Coordinates of C-alpha atoms and ligand atoms in Angstrom, one line a residue:
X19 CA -50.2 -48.0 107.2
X20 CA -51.3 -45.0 109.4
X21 CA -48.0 -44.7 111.1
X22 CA -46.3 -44.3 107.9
X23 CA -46.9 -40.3 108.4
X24 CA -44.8 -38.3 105.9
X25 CA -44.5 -34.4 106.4
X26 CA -44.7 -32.4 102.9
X27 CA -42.4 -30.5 101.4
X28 CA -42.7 -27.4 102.1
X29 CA -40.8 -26.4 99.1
X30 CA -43.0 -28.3 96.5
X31 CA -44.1 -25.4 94.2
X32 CA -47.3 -27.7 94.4
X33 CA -48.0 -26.5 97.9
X34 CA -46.8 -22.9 97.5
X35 CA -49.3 -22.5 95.4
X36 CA -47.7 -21.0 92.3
X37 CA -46.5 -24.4 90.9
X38 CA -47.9 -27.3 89.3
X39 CA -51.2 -28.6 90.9
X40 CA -50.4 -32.5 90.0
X41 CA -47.2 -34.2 89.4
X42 CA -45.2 -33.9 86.4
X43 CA -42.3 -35.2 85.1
X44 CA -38.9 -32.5 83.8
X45 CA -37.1 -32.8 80.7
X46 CA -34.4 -35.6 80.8
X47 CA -32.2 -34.5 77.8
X48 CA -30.4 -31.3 79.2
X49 CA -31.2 -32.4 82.8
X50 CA -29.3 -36.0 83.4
X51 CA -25.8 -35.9 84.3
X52 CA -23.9 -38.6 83.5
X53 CA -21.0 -39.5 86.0
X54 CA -18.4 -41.8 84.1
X55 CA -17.2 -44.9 86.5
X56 CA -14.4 -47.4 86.1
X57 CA -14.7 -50.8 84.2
X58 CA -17.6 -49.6 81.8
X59 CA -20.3 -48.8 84.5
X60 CA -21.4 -44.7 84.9
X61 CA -24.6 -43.7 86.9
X62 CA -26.9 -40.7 85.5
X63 CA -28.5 -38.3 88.0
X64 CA -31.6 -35.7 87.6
X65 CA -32.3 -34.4 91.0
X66 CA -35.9 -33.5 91.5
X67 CA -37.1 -34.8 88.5
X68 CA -40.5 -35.4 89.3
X69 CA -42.6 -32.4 90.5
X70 CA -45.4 -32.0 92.7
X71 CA -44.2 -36.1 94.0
X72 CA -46.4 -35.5 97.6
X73 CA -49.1 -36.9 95.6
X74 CA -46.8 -39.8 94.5
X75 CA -45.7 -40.4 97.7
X76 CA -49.2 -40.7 99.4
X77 CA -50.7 -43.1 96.7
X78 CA -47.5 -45.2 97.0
X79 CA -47.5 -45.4 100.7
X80 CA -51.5 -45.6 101.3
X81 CA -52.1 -47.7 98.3
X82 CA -49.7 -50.5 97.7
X83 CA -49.9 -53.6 98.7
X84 CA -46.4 -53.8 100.5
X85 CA -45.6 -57.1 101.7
X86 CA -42.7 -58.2 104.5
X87 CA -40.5 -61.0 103.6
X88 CA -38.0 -63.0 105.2
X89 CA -34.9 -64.6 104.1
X90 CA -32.3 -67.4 104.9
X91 CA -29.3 -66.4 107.1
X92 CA -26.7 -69.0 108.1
X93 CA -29.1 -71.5 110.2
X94 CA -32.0 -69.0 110.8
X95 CA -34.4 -66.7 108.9
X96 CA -34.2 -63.1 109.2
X97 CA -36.9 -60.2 108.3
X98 CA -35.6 -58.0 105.2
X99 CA -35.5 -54.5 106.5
X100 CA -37.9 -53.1 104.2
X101 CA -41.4 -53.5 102.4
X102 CA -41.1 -54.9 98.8
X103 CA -43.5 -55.4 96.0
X104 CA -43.0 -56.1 92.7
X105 CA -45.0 -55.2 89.1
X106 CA -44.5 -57.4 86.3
X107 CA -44.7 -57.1 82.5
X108 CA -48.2 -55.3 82.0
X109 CA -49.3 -54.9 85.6
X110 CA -50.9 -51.6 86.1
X111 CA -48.2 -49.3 88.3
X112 CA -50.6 -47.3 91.3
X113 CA -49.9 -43.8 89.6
X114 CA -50.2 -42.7 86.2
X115 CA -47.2 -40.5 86.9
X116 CA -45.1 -43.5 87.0
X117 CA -46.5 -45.1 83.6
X118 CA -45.6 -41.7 82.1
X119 CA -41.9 -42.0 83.6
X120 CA -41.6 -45.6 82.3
X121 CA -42.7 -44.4 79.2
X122 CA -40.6 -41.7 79.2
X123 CA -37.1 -43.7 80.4
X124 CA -38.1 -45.9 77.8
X125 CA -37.9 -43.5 75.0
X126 CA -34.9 -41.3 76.5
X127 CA -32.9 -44.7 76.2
X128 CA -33.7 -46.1 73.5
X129 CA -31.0 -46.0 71.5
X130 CA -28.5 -46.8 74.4
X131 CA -30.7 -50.0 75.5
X132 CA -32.1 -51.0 72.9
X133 CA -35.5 -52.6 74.6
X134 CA -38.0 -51.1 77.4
X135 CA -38.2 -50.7 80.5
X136 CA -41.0 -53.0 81.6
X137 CA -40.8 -53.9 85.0
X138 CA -41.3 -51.5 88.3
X139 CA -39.7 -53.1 91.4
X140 CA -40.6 -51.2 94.8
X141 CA -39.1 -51.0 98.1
X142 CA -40.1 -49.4 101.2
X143 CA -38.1 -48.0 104.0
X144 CA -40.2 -47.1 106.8
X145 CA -37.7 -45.4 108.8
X146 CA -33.8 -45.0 108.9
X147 CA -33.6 -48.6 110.4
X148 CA -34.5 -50.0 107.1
X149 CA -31.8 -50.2 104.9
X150 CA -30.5 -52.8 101.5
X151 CA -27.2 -54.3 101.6
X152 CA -24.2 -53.8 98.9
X153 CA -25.2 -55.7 95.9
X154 CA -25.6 -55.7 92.2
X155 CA -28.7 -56.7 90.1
X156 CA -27.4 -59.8 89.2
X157 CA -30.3 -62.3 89.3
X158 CA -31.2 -62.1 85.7
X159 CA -29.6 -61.3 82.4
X160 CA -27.9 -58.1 84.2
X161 CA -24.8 -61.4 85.4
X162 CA -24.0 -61.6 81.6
X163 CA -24.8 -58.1 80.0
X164 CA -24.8 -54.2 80.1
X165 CA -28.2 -53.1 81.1
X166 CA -30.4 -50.3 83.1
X167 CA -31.9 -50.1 86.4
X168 CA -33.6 -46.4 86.4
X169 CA -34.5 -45.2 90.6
X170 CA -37.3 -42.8 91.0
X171 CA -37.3 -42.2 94.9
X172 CA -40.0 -40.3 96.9
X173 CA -40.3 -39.0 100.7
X174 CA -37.4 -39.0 102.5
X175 CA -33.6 -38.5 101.4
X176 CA -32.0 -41.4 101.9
X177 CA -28.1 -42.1 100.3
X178 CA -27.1 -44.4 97.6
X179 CA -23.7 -45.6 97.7
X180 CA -22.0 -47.3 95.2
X181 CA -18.8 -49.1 95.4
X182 CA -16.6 -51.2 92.8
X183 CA -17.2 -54.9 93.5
X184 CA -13.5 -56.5 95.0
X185 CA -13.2 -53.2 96.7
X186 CA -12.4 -49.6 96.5
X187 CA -13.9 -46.4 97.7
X188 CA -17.4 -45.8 97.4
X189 CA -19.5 -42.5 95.9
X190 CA -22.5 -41.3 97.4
X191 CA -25.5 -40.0 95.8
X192 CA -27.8 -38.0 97.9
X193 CA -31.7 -39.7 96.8
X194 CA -34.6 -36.5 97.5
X195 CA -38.2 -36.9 96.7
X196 CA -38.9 -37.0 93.1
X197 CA -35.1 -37.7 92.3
X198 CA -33.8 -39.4 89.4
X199 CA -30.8 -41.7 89.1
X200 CA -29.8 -44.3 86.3
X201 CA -26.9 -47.4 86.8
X202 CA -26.1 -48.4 83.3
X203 CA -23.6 -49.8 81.6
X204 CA -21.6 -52.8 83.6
X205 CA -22.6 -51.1 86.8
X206 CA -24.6 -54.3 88.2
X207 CA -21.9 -56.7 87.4
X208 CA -18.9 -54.8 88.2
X209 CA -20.1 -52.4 91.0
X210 CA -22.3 -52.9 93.8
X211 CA -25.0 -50.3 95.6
X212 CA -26.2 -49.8 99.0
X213 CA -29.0 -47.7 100.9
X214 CA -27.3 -48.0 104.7
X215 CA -29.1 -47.4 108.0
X216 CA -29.1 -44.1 109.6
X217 CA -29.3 -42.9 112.8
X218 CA -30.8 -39.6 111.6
X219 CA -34.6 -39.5 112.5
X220 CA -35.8 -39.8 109.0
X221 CA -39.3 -40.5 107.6
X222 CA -40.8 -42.9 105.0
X223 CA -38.9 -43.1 101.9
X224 CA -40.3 -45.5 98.6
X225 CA -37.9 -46.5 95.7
X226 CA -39.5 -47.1 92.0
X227 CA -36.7 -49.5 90.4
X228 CA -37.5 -49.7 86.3
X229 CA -35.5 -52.5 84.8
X230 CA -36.2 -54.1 81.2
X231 CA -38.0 -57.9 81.4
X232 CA -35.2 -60.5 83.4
X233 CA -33.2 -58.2 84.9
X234 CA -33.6 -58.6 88.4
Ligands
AKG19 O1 -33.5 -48.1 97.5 C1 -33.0 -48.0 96.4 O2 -33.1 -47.1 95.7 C2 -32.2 -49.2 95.9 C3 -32.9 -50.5 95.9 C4 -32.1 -51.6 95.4 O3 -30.9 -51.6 95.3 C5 -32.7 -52.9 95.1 O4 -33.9 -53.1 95.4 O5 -32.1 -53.7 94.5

């Protein structure tokens, strides 16, 4: 994936030189702020939560296994515009720094979810031409019940919108490397998200998806 070049931050303390050497995750508690939607959804967001994420970023662009898929479209196939893979229940994630944010979502939520997040789904968008359509996370037990889908994006800022299913207007949330942003509550069933195309010259960007087991 040589053409997949991603330039630095220059502002990583990492590479200033008086920061941390190798990843590291912030404190949630203090950190997350939770924005309130209607119909019992809300979305929490910790820019920059990971630290020193260049590292991150190089394993998960150099080192996964991204695969291309296609899918049906009226009478034809189509090529999703974006590299996926997908870690099940006790697959080993390429970075310990995402075990530890697993770990650490997991225990941050406990009380409001009430199980773990297991799962790490990954997407790849190569350039501003890639792009995911509005949807919700409604494959799984996330069609019947209140659950979490946690984002951890590296490389290049790319926006999230969201937008209550049925229509209505949407919010937009900025995603920079190493940022942090939870959907929770009935936001899968009763909102939808989107990462739309942009005509801004931008570079790779790779978003970590944690999601407890069947929620898809
Ligand atoms: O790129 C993102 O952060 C969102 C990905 C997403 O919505 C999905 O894979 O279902």
């Amino acid at each position: 994936m040589s053409d997949l070049a991603y330039q630095p931050s220059m502002l990583d303390p990492a590479l200033l030189g008086h920061g941390p050497e190798r990843p590291n995750l912030g404190p949630l508690a203090g950190g997350l702020r939770r924005h309130r939607l209607i119909r019992g959804a809300w979305v929490d967001h910790l820019p920059g939560w990971v630290r020193g994420s260049d590292q991150v970023l190089e394993t998960l662009l150099r080192g996964v296994e991204w695969r291309a898929e296609r899918r049906r479209m009226y009478d034809g196939e189509v090529a999703v515009p974006r590299l996926l893979r997908w870690y099940g229940r006790g697959e080993a994630l390429p970075h310990e720094t995402l075990t530890e944010a697993r770990e650490r979502l997991t225990r941050h939520y406990a009380a409001e979810l009430g199980e773990p997040f297991v799962t790490a789904g990954m997407c790849l968008y190569r350039d501003g031409r890639d792009s995911v359509a509005w949807h919700g996370d409604t494959h799984g037990r996330s069609s019947r019940i209140d659950t979490m889908v946690a984002i951890v994006s590296f490389g290049s800022p790319r926006a999230l919108l969201l937008r209550p299913r049925g229509g209505g207007e949407s919010l937009r949330f900025p995603l920079g490397h190493g940022d942090l942003i939870v959907m929770g509550g009935s936001c899968q069933r009763t909102w939808e998200h989107s990462v739309p195309k942009t005509a801004r010259p931008v570079g790779p960007r790779v978003s970590v998806q944690f999601r407890p087991i069947g929620v898809a």
